[in-house]
Amino acid sequence: MIGSYEAQSAAHQMTEQFYKSASKLINCHSNEIAFVDNATHAWDMAFYSLKLKKGDRVLTAKSEYASNYLAFLHRSKEIGFEIDVINDDNYGQLDLEDLQNKINEHVRLISITHIPTQGGLINPVEGVGRIAKNYNIPYLLDATQSIVQMPVDVVKIGCDFLCAMGGEYLRGPRGTGFLYVSNQRIADCNPPFIDLHSAKWVSNDKYELDQTAKRFETWEQNISAKLGRLTAIDYALSLGLPAIWDRFKVYLIYFVTSLMKFQE
Ligand SMILES: Cc1ncc(COP(=O)(O)O)c(C=O)c1O
């Protein structure tokens, strides 16, 4: 019989495949992916690693996920940055014109949710990405509900950080999530806590953070959940993301037309 550490090392090749598959899912490099135990934790690791200070502004949308907004409040009470909520347009999506009008030199983060938990709204994430890029403002996207429901491509969207969960549309095990951090932003991120996996202990007064998204991971991980997550991602990739999205759209059209008939 082998022990859990031996089993972990035997599974190493398979767990490394997790990064390759997750990066294929969202079109990034495998070293830009961190395995984290849920989407909220993944989002927190990115948000709490940013160096915000008094007088900075964080822009978000009305449909931001509740836990994310709580984290804004939690940190702004301590630091004193301003939280500014972008208006909705007539369709309930965040209004790109209002976002553009709210940009000034104090904006240090744009953080929004792609598809909120309820209601079927889809925010114009690529438009937000173009504005964020124009002003070189870090862009954090909560893609928990959009991953696998529809194709999510971080290059097309232009986000710097993205969080996702293992459940929901991916249909993998709960208690798994991942974080994408673009290689361009990684050096600016100071994780809220570190361990012997995310950093190297060099000497009594020196440590070095891992140069990849692994700086957001912990050494101890749920290996079976990670492999379950890998299986779910590979399954989605084998079906094809556009094909899955086409199937969802058929259900969405059916749902909306039934609702309209019901309201008549
Ligand atoms: C938009 C959104 N973000 C984040 C989460 C939280 O995900 P997790 O339970 O993996 O932390 C949810 C959960 O449903 C969600 O809908």
PDB file of C-alpha atoms and ligand atoms in Angstrom:
ATOM      1  CA  MET A   1       0.000   0.000   0.000  1.00  0.00           C
ATOM      2  CA  ILE A   2       1.301   3.503  -0.805  1.00  0.00           C
ATOM      3  CA  GLY A   3       0.873   6.536   1.439  1.00  0.00           C
ATOM      4  CA  SER A   4      -0.854   9.792   0.498  1.00  0.00           C
ATOM      5  CA  TYR A   5       2.420  11.631  -0.257  1.00  0.00           C
ATOM      6  CA  GLU A   6       3.540   8.845  -2.614  1.00  0.00           C
ATOM      7  CA  ALA A   7       0.104   8.883  -4.255  1.00  0.00           C
ATOM      8  CA  GLN A   8       0.395  12.665  -4.658  1.00  0.00           C
ATOM      9  CA  SER A   9       3.751  12.381  -6.352  1.00  0.00           C
ATOM     10  CA  ALA A  10       2.478   9.536  -8.577  1.00  0.00           C
ATOM     11  CA  ALA A  11      -0.398  11.808  -9.650  1.00  0.00           C
ATOM     12  CA  HIS A  12       2.010  14.668 -10.450  1.00  0.00           C
ATOM     13  CA  GLN A  13       1.842  14.259 -14.225  1.00  0.00           C
ATOM     14  CA  MET A  14      -1.964  14.226 -14.168  1.00  0.00           C
ATOM     15  CA  THR A  15      -2.193  17.248 -11.888  1.00  0.00           C
ATOM     16  CA  GLU A  16       0.195  19.142 -14.207  1.00  0.00           C
ATOM     17  CA  GLN A  17      -2.258  18.396 -17.019  1.00  0.00           C
ATOM     18  CA  PHE A  18      -4.828  20.418 -15.040  1.00  0.00           C
ATOM     19  CA  TYR A  19      -2.929  23.645 -15.880  1.00  0.00           C
ATOM     20  CA  LYS A  20      -2.675  22.749 -19.563  1.00  0.00           C
ATOM     21  CA  SER A  21      -6.384  21.958 -19.866  1.00  0.00           C
ATOM     22  CA  ALA A  22      -7.523  24.990 -17.835  1.00  0.00           C
ATOM     23  CA  SER A  23      -5.347  27.259 -19.987  1.00  0.00           C
ATOM     24  CA  LYS A  24      -6.856  25.748 -23.150  1.00  0.00           C
ATOM     25  CA  LEU A  25     -10.318  26.444 -21.743  1.00  0.00           C
ATOM     26  CA  ILE A  26      -9.734  30.214 -21.472  1.00  0.00           C
ATOM     27  CA  ASN A  27      -6.893  30.700 -24.006  1.00  0.00           C
ATOM     28  CA  CYS A  28      -3.934  31.592 -21.805  1.00  0.00           C
ATOM     29  CA  HIS A  29      -0.541  30.166 -20.852  1.00  0.00           C
ATOM     30  CA  SER A  30      -0.515  27.292 -18.357  1.00  0.00           C
ATOM     31  CA  ASN A  31       1.736  29.247 -15.958  1.00  0.00           C
ATOM     32  CA  GLU A  32      -1.007  31.893 -15.677  1.00  0.00           C
ATOM     33  CA  ILE A  33      -3.340  29.434 -13.872  1.00  0.00           C
ATOM     34  CA  ALA A  34      -3.531  28.805 -10.112  1.00  0.00           C
ATOM     35  CA  PHE A  35      -5.575  25.964  -8.626  1.00  0.00           C
ATOM     36  CA  VAL A  36      -7.605  27.332  -5.703  1.00  0.00           C
ATOM     37  CA  ASP A  37     -10.313  25.733  -3.589  1.00  0.00           C
ATOM     38  CA  ASN A  38     -13.247  27.875  -4.784  1.00  0.00           C
ATOM     39  CA  ALA A  39     -14.053  30.827  -7.015  1.00  0.00           C
ATOM     40  CA  THR A  40     -14.463  33.280  -4.121  1.00  0.00           C
ATOM     41  CA  HIS A  41     -11.064  32.353  -2.753  1.00  0.00           C
ATOM     42  CA  ALA A  42      -9.553  32.706  -6.244  1.00  0.00           C
ATOM     43  CA  TRP A  43     -11.105  36.178  -6.623  1.00  0.00           C
ATOM     44  CA  ASP A  44      -9.951  37.155  -3.109  1.00  0.00           C
ATOM     45  CA  MET A  45      -6.385  36.063  -3.795  1.00  0.00           C
ATOM     46  CA  ALA A  46      -6.260  38.417  -6.787  1.00  0.00           C
ATOM     47  CA  PHE A  47      -8.069  41.331  -5.144  1.00  0.00           C
ATOM     48  CA  TYR A  48      -6.187  41.216  -1.815  1.00  0.00           C
ATOM     49  CA  SER A  49      -2.870  41.050  -3.682  1.00  0.00           C
ATOM     50  CA  LEU A  50      -3.375  44.480  -5.282  1.00  0.00           C
ATOM     51  CA  LYS A  51      -1.631  47.462  -3.761  1.00  0.00           C
ATOM     52  CA  LEU A  52      -4.538  49.877  -3.180  1.00  0.00           C
ATOM     53  CA  LYS A  53      -4.164  53.047  -1.142  1.00  0.00           C
ATOM     54  CA  LYS A  54      -6.249  55.891   0.270  1.00  0.00           C
ATOM     55  CA  GLY A  55      -7.708  58.069  -2.482  1.00  0.00           C
ATOM     56  CA  ASP A  56      -7.700  55.265  -5.106  1.00  0.00           C
ATOM     57  CA  ARG A  57     -10.949  54.351  -6.841  1.00  0.00           C
ATOM     58  CA  VAL A  58     -12.315  50.899  -7.627  1.00  0.00           C
ATOM     59  CA  LEU A  59     -14.980  50.716 -10.346  1.00  0.00           C
ATOM     60  CA  THR A  60     -17.547  47.936 -10.240  1.00  0.00           C
ATOM     61  CA  ALA A  61     -21.016  47.130 -11.629  1.00  0.00           C
ATOM     62  CA  LYS A  62     -24.438  46.913  -9.986  1.00  0.00           C
ATOM     63  CA  SER A  63     -24.465  43.182 -10.702  1.00  0.00           C
ATOM     64  CA  GLU A  64     -21.185  42.461  -8.878  1.00  0.00           C
ATOM     65  CA  TYR A  65     -21.250  39.207  -6.862  1.00  0.00           C
ATOM     66  CA  ALA A  66     -22.101  39.849  -3.195  1.00  0.00           C
ATOM     67  CA  SER A  67     -18.913  38.330  -1.733  1.00  0.00           C
ATOM     68  CA  ASN A  68     -16.799  40.493  -4.050  1.00  0.00           C
ATOM     69  CA  TYR A  69     -18.587  43.647  -2.942  1.00  0.00           C
ATOM     70  CA  LEU A  70     -18.141  42.587   0.693  1.00  0.00           C
ATOM     71  CA  ALA A  71     -14.414  42.344   0.055  1.00  0.00           C
ATOM     72  CA  PHE A  72     -14.450  45.893  -1.398  1.00  0.00           C
ATOM     73  CA  LEU A  73     -16.115  47.111   1.807  1.00  0.00           C
ATOM     74  CA  HIS A  74     -13.809  45.080   4.014  1.00  0.00           C
ATOM     75  CA  ARG A  75     -10.668  46.513   2.443  1.00  0.00           C
ATOM     76  CA  SER A  76     -11.898  50.036   1.852  1.00  0.00           C
ATOM     77  CA  LYS A  77     -12.778  50.387   5.573  1.00  0.00           C
ATOM     78  CA  GLU A  78      -9.135  49.596   6.290  1.00  0.00           C
ATOM     79  CA  ILE A  79      -7.443  51.484   3.437  1.00  0.00           C
ATOM     80  CA  GLY A  80      -9.870  54.274   2.544  1.00  0.00           C
ATOM     81  CA  PHE A  81     -10.236  53.795  -1.232  1.00  0.00           C
ATOM     82  CA  GLU A  82     -13.479  54.760  -2.949  1.00  0.00           C
ATOM     83  CA  ILE A  83     -15.930  52.216  -4.441  1.00  0.00           C
ATOM     84  CA  ASP A  84     -17.703  53.640  -7.487  1.00  0.00           C
ATOM     85  CA  VAL A  85     -20.599  51.714  -9.059  1.00  0.00           C
ATOM     86  CA  ILE A  86     -21.054  52.007 -12.843  1.00  0.00           C
ATOM     87  CA  ASN A  87     -24.637  52.695 -13.985  1.00  0.00           C
ATOM     88  CA  ASP A  88     -26.667  50.149 -15.956  1.00  0.00           C
ATOM     89  CA  ASP A  89     -27.846  50.800 -19.503  1.00  0.00           C
ATOM     90  CA  ASN A  90     -31.482  50.315 -20.598  1.00  0.00           C
ATOM     91  CA  TYR A  91     -30.943  46.539 -20.841  1.00  0.00           C
ATOM     92  CA  GLY A  92     -29.512  46.172 -17.347  1.00  0.00           C
ATOM     93  CA  GLN A  93     -25.953  45.618 -18.564  1.00  0.00           C
ATOM     94  CA  LEU A  94     -23.237  47.868 -17.237  1.00  0.00           C
ATOM     95  CA  ASP A  95     -23.174  51.067 -19.277  1.00  0.00           C
ATOM     96  CA  LEU A  96     -19.865  51.366 -21.174  1.00  0.00           C
ATOM     97  CA  GLU A  97     -20.366  55.099 -21.670  1.00  0.00           C
ATOM     98  CA  ASP A  98     -20.757  55.620 -17.920  1.00  0.00           C
ATOM     99  CA  LEU A  99     -17.664  53.477 -17.322  1.00  0.00           C
ATOM    100  CA  GLN A 100     -15.705  55.634 -19.772  1.00  0.00           C
ATOM    101  CA  ASN A 101     -16.955  58.814 -18.027  1.00  0.00           C
ATOM    102  CA  LYS A 102     -15.903  57.511 -14.613  1.00  0.00           C
ATOM    103  CA  ILE A 103     -12.281  56.886 -15.607  1.00  0.00           C
ATOM    104  CA  ASN A 104      -9.696  59.231 -14.122  1.00  0.00           C
ATOM    105  CA  GLU A 105      -6.120  58.940 -12.862  1.00  0.00           C
ATOM    106  CA  HIS A 106      -7.280  57.572  -9.467  1.00  0.00           C
ATOM    107  CA  VAL A 107      -8.946  54.432 -10.867  1.00  0.00           C
ATOM    108  CA  ARG A 108      -6.767  51.473  -9.830  1.00  0.00           C
ATOM    109  CA  LEU A 109      -9.141  48.591 -10.603  1.00  0.00           C
ATOM    110  CA  ILE A 110     -12.165  47.660 -12.702  1.00  0.00           C
ATOM    111  CA  SER A 111     -13.861  44.616 -11.216  1.00  0.00           C
ATOM    112  CA  ILE A 112     -17.062  43.130 -12.616  1.00  0.00           C
ATOM    113  CA  THR A 113     -19.008  39.883 -12.900  1.00  0.00           C
ATOM    114  CA  HIS A 114     -19.501  38.451 -16.404  1.00  0.00           C
ATOM    115  CA  ILE A 115     -22.844  36.693 -15.804  1.00  0.00           C
ATOM    116  CA  PRO A 116     -24.439  37.325 -12.391  1.00  0.00           C
ATOM    117  CA  THR A 117     -25.775  34.425 -10.329  1.00  0.00           C
ATOM    118  CA  GLN A 118     -29.413  35.064 -11.236  1.00  0.00           C
ATOM    119  CA  GLY A 119     -31.270  36.787 -14.059  1.00  0.00           C
ATOM    120  CA  GLY A 120     -29.468  35.807 -17.283  1.00  0.00           C
ATOM    121  CA  LEU A 121     -27.685  39.143 -17.751  1.00  0.00           C
ATOM    122  CA  ILE A 122     -24.425  39.112 -19.747  1.00  0.00           C
ATOM    123  CA  ASN A 123     -22.131  42.085 -19.206  1.00  0.00           C
ATOM    124  CA  PRO A 124     -20.174  43.558 -22.170  1.00  0.00           C
ATOM    125  CA  VAL A 125     -16.836  42.217 -20.958  1.00  0.00           C
ATOM    126  CA  GLU A 126     -14.874  42.877 -24.154  1.00  0.00           C
ATOM    127  CA  GLY A 127     -15.935  46.548 -24.184  1.00  0.00           C
ATOM    128  CA  VAL A 128     -14.756  46.828 -20.575  1.00  0.00           C
ATOM    129  CA  GLY A 129     -11.468  45.176 -21.583  1.00  0.00           C
ATOM    130  CA  ARG A 130     -10.857  47.754 -24.311  1.00  0.00           C
ATOM    131  CA  ILE A 131     -11.372  50.637 -21.858  1.00  0.00           C
ATOM    132  CA  ALA A 132      -9.191  48.979 -19.190  1.00  0.00           C
ATOM    133  CA  LYS A 133      -6.394  48.430 -21.758  1.00  0.00           C
ATOM    134  CA  ASN A 134      -6.608  52.013 -23.057  1.00  0.00           C
ATOM    135  CA  TYR A 135      -5.897  53.339 -19.563  1.00  0.00           C
ATOM    136  CA  ASN A 136      -3.732  50.431 -18.343  1.00  0.00           C
ATOM    137  CA  ILE A 137      -6.115  49.771 -15.447  1.00  0.00           C
ATOM    138  CA  PRO A 138      -6.075  46.249 -13.907  1.00  0.00           C
ATOM    139  CA  TYR A 139      -9.273  44.365 -14.822  1.00  0.00           C
ATOM    140  CA  LEU A 140     -10.628  41.586 -12.582  1.00  0.00           C
ATOM    141  CA  LEU A 141     -13.436  39.428 -13.977  1.00  0.00           C
ATOM    142  CA  ASP A 142     -15.658  37.009 -12.072  1.00  0.00           C
ATOM    143  CA  ALA A 143     -16.453  34.393 -14.723  1.00  0.00           C
ATOM    144  CA  THR A 144     -17.923  31.829 -12.330  1.00  0.00           C
ATOM    145  CA  GLN A 145     -21.239  31.609 -14.191  1.00  0.00           C
ATOM    146  CA  SER A 146     -19.912  32.076 -17.712  1.00  0.00           C
ATOM    147  CA  ILE A 147     -17.093  29.502 -17.799  1.00  0.00           C
ATOM    148  CA  VAL A 148     -18.271  26.635 -20.038  1.00  0.00           C
ATOM    149  CA  GLN A 149     -21.802  28.070 -20.327  1.00  0.00           C
ATOM    150  CA  MET A 150     -20.262  30.123 -23.151  1.00  0.00           C
ATOM    151  CA  PRO A 151     -16.750  30.411 -24.656  1.00  0.00           C
ATOM    152  CA  VAL A 152     -14.587  32.632 -22.430  1.00  0.00           C
ATOM    153  CA  ASP A 153     -11.355  33.853 -24.022  1.00  0.00           C
ATOM    154  CA  VAL A 154      -9.141  36.023 -21.814  1.00  0.00           C
ATOM    155  CA  VAL A 155      -7.245  37.424 -24.815  1.00  0.00           C
ATOM    156  CA  LYS A 156     -10.446  38.576 -26.534  1.00  0.00           C
ATOM    157  CA  ILE A 157     -11.869  39.914 -23.264  1.00  0.00           C
ATOM    158  CA  GLY A 158      -8.626  41.621 -22.267  1.00  0.00           C
ATOM    159  CA  CYS A 159      -8.948  40.912 -18.535  1.00  0.00           C
ATOM    160  CA  ASP A 160      -5.889  40.650 -16.270  1.00  0.00           C
ATOM    161  CA  PHE A 161      -7.468  38.425 -13.614  1.00  0.00           C
ATOM    162  CA  LEU A 162     -10.298  35.926 -13.865  1.00  0.00           C
ATOM    163  CA  CYS A 163     -11.851  33.580 -11.316  1.00  0.00           C
ATOM    164  CA  ALA A 164     -13.848  30.431 -11.995  1.00  0.00           C
ATOM    165  CA  MET A 165     -15.414  27.617  -9.972  1.00  0.00           C
ATOM    166  CA  GLY A 166     -15.467  23.854 -10.547  1.00  0.00           C
ATOM    167  CA  GLY A 167     -19.214  23.350 -10.132  1.00  0.00           C
ATOM    168  CA  GLU A 168     -21.951  25.224 -12.026  1.00  0.00           C
ATOM    169  CA  TYR A 169     -21.652  24.823 -15.819  1.00  0.00           C
ATOM    170  CA  LEU A 170     -18.338  22.985 -15.684  1.00  0.00           C
ATOM    171  CA  ARG A 171     -20.077  20.273 -13.633  1.00  0.00           C
ATOM    172  CA  GLY A 172     -16.877  19.369 -11.801  1.00  0.00           C
ATOM    173  CA  PRO A 173     -16.521  18.822  -8.054  1.00  0.00           C
ATOM    174  CA  ARG A 174     -17.502  21.609  -5.675  1.00  0.00           C
ATOM    175  CA  GLY A 175     -14.695  23.042  -3.571  1.00  0.00           C
ATOM    176  CA  THR A 176     -12.499  23.632  -6.605  1.00  0.00           C
ATOM    177  CA  GLY A 177     -11.773  26.872  -8.424  1.00  0.00           C
ATOM    178  CA  PHE A 178      -9.066  28.478 -10.451  1.00  0.00           C
ATOM    179  CA  LEU A 179      -7.533  31.874 -10.883  1.00  0.00           C
ATOM    180  CA  TYR A 180      -6.076  33.298 -14.077  1.00  0.00           C
ATOM    181  CA  VAL A 181      -3.461  36.048 -13.667  1.00  0.00           C
ATOM    182  CA  SER A 182      -1.881  37.470 -16.805  1.00  0.00           C
ATOM    183  CA  ASN A 183       1.914  37.274 -16.970  1.00  0.00           C
ATOM    184  CA  GLN A 184       1.967  41.063 -17.488  1.00  0.00           C
ATOM    185  CA  ARG A 185       0.442  41.652 -14.019  1.00  0.00           C
ATOM    186  CA  ILE A 186       1.997  38.893 -11.941  1.00  0.00           C
ATOM    187  CA  ALA A 187       4.972  40.950 -10.732  1.00  0.00           C
ATOM    188  CA  ASP A 188       2.602  43.623  -9.322  1.00  0.00           C
ATOM    189  CA  CYS A 189       0.742  41.093  -7.142  1.00  0.00           C
ATOM    190  CA  ASN A 190       1.643  40.517  -3.517  1.00  0.00           C
ATOM    191  CA  PRO A 191      -0.495  37.572  -2.297  1.00  0.00           C
ATOM    192  CA  PRO A 192      -2.218  38.097   1.090  1.00  0.00           C
ATOM    193  CA  PHE A 193      -0.399  35.055   2.470  1.00  0.00           C
ATOM    194  CA  ILE A 194       2.326  32.720   1.247  1.00  0.00           C
ATOM    195  CA  ASP A 195       3.743  29.297   2.041  1.00  0.00           C
ATOM    196  CA  LEU A 196       6.619  27.056   0.962  1.00  0.00           C
ATOM    197  CA  HIS A 197       4.879  26.340  -2.367  1.00  0.00           C
ATOM    198  CA  SER A 198       4.103  29.931  -3.384  1.00  0.00           C
ATOM    199  CA  ALA A 199       7.469  31.284  -2.224  1.00  0.00           C
ATOM    200  CA  LYS A 200      11.073  30.153  -1.626  1.00  0.00           C
ATOM    201  CA  TRP A 201      12.676  30.755   1.771  1.00  0.00           C
ATOM    202  CA  VAL A 202      16.125  32.035   0.722  1.00  0.00           C
ATOM    203  CA  SER A 203      17.660  33.127   4.035  1.00  0.00           C
ATOM    204  CA  ASN A 204      16.696  34.466   7.478  1.00  0.00           C
ATOM    205  CA  ASP A 205      15.688  37.817   5.992  1.00  0.00           C
ATOM    206  CA  LYS A 206      14.825  36.898   2.427  1.00  0.00           C
ATOM    207  CA  TYR A 207      12.151  35.071   0.440  1.00  0.00           C
ATOM    208  CA  GLU A 208      11.276  34.994  -3.248  1.00  0.00           C
ATOM    209  CA  LEU A 209       7.741  34.744  -4.570  1.00  0.00           C
ATOM    210  CA  ASP A 210       7.096  32.201  -7.318  1.00  0.00           C
ATOM    211  CA  GLN A 211       7.247  33.964 -10.694  1.00  0.00           C
ATOM    212  CA  THR A 212       4.060  32.258 -11.981  1.00  0.00           C
ATOM    213  CA  ALA A 213       0.429  32.131 -10.855  1.00  0.00           C
ATOM    214  CA  LYS A 214       1.546  29.432  -8.395  1.00  0.00           C
ATOM    215  CA  ARG A 215       2.287  32.330  -6.005  1.00  0.00           C
ATOM    216  CA  PHE A 216      -1.472  32.212  -5.307  1.00  0.00           C
ATOM    217  CA  GLU A 217      -1.575  28.497  -4.469  1.00  0.00           C
ATOM    218  CA  THR A 218      -0.920  26.598  -1.271  1.00  0.00           C
ATOM    219  CA  TRP A 219       1.244  23.505  -0.975  1.00  0.00           C
ATOM    220  CA  GLU A 220      -1.536  21.386   0.485  1.00  0.00           C
ATOM    221  CA  GLN A 221      -4.207  20.723  -2.114  1.00  0.00           C
ATOM    222  CA  ASN A 222      -7.120  18.371  -2.595  1.00  0.00           C
ATOM    223  CA  ILE A 223      -5.554  16.214  -5.313  1.00  0.00           C
ATOM    224  CA  SER A 224      -8.632  14.097  -6.029  1.00  0.00           C
ATOM    225  CA  ALA A 225     -10.742  17.251  -6.439  1.00  0.00           C
ATOM    226  CA  LYS A 226      -8.094  18.685  -8.770  1.00  0.00           C
ATOM    227  CA  LEU A 227      -8.199  15.539 -10.902  1.00  0.00           C
ATOM    228  CA  GLY A 228     -12.012  15.651 -10.877  1.00  0.00           C
ATOM    229  CA  ARG A 229     -11.805  19.217 -12.076  1.00  0.00           C
ATOM    230  CA  LEU A 230      -9.390  18.201 -14.816  1.00  0.00           C
ATOM    231  CA  THR A 231     -11.810  15.484 -15.992  1.00  0.00           C
ATOM    232  CA  ALA A 232     -14.678  18.016 -16.126  1.00  0.00           C
ATOM    233  CA  ILE A 233     -12.583  20.503 -18.129  1.00  0.00           C
ATOM    234  CA  ASP A 234     -11.416  17.824 -20.575  1.00  0.00           C
ATOM    235  CA  TYR A 235     -15.002  16.660 -21.002  1.00  0.00           C
ATOM    236  CA  ALA A 236     -16.163  20.211 -21.822  1.00  0.00           C
ATOM    237  CA  LEU A 237     -13.239  20.663 -24.240  1.00  0.00           C
ATOM    238  CA  SER A 238     -14.086  17.377 -25.969  1.00  0.00           C
ATOM    239  CA  LEU A 239     -17.687  18.535 -26.524  1.00  0.00           C
ATOM    240  CA  GLY A 240     -16.461  21.925 -27.768  1.00  0.00           C
ATOM    241  CA  LEU A 241     -17.284  25.246 -26.098  1.00  0.00           C
ATOM    242  CA  PRO A 242     -19.145  26.762 -29.096  1.00  0.00           C
ATOM    243  CA  ALA A 243     -21.308  23.602 -29.324  1.00  0.00           C
ATOM    244  CA  ILE A 244     -22.178  23.830 -25.600  1.00  0.00           C
ATOM    245  CA  TRP A 245     -23.060  27.524 -25.974  1.00  0.00           C
ATOM    246  CA  ASP A 246     -25.263  26.758 -29.009  1.00  0.00           C
ATOM    247  CA  ARG A 247     -27.159  24.185 -26.926  1.00  0.00           C
ATOM    248  CA  PHE A 248     -27.628  26.692 -24.078  1.00  0.00           C
ATOM    249  CA  LYS A 249     -28.930  29.294 -26.496  1.00  0.00           C
ATOM    250  CA  VAL A 250     -31.671  26.889 -27.642  1.00  0.00           C
ATOM    251  CA  TYR A 251     -32.781  26.511 -23.998  1.00  0.00           C
ATOM    252  CA  LEU A 252     -32.559  30.261 -23.440  1.00  0.00           C
ATOM    253  CA  ILE A 253     -34.780  30.986 -26.475  1.00  0.00           C
ATOM    254  CA  TYR A 254     -37.251  28.311 -25.309  1.00  0.00           C
ATOM    255  CA  PHE A 255     -37.242  29.788 -21.779  1.00  0.00           C
ATOM    256  CA  VAL A 256     -37.769  33.393 -22.941  1.00  0.00           C
ATOM    257  CA  THR A 257     -40.567  32.496 -25.407  1.00  0.00           C
ATOM    258  CA  SER A 258     -42.337  30.390 -22.718  1.00  0.00           C
ATOM    259  CA  LEU A 259     -42.061  33.308 -20.307  1.00  0.00           C
ATOM    260  CA  MET A 260     -43.506  35.712 -22.884  1.00  0.00           C
ATOM    261  CA  LYS A 261     -46.407  33.329 -23.584  1.00  0.00           C
ATOM    262  CA  PHE A 262     -47.016  33.017 -19.826  1.00  0.00           C
ATOM    263  CA  GLN A 263     -47.149  36.800 -19.446  1.00  0.00           C
ATOM    264  CA  GLU A 264     -49.666  37.249 -22.336  1.00  0.00           C
TER     265      GLU A 264
HETATM  266  C1  LIG B   1     -21.033  35.124  -9.949  1.00  0.00           C
HETATM  267  C2  LIG B   1     -20.536  34.217  -8.868  1.00  0.00           C
HETATM  268  N1  LIG B   1     -19.315  34.434  -8.346  1.00  0.00           N
HETATM  269  C3  LIG B   1     -18.808  33.660  -7.369  1.00  0.00           C
HETATM  270  C4  LIG B   1     -19.528  32.592  -6.870  1.00  0.00           C
HETATM  271  C5  LIG B   1     -18.927  31.779  -5.752  1.00  0.00           C
HETATM  272  O1  LIG B   1     -18.336  30.606  -6.189  1.00  0.00           O
HETATM  273  P1  LIG B   1     -17.678  29.627  -5.097  1.00  0.00           P
HETATM  274  O2  LIG B   1     -18.829  28.984  -4.371  1.00  0.00           O
HETATM  275  O3  LIG B   1     -16.855  28.637  -5.873  1.00  0.00           O
HETATM  276  O4  LIG B   1     -16.858  30.457  -4.183  1.00  0.00           O
HETATM  277  C6  LIG B   1     -20.819  32.321  -7.377  1.00  0.00           C
HETATM  278  C7  LIG B   1     -21.587  31.196  -6.845  1.00  0.00           C
HETATM  279  O5  LIG B   1     -22.637  30.825  -7.293  1.00  0.00           O
HETATM  280  C8  LIG B   1     -21.331  33.154  -8.398  1.00  0.00           C
HETATM  281  O6  LIG B   1     -22.540  32.965  -8.929  1.00  0.00           O
END
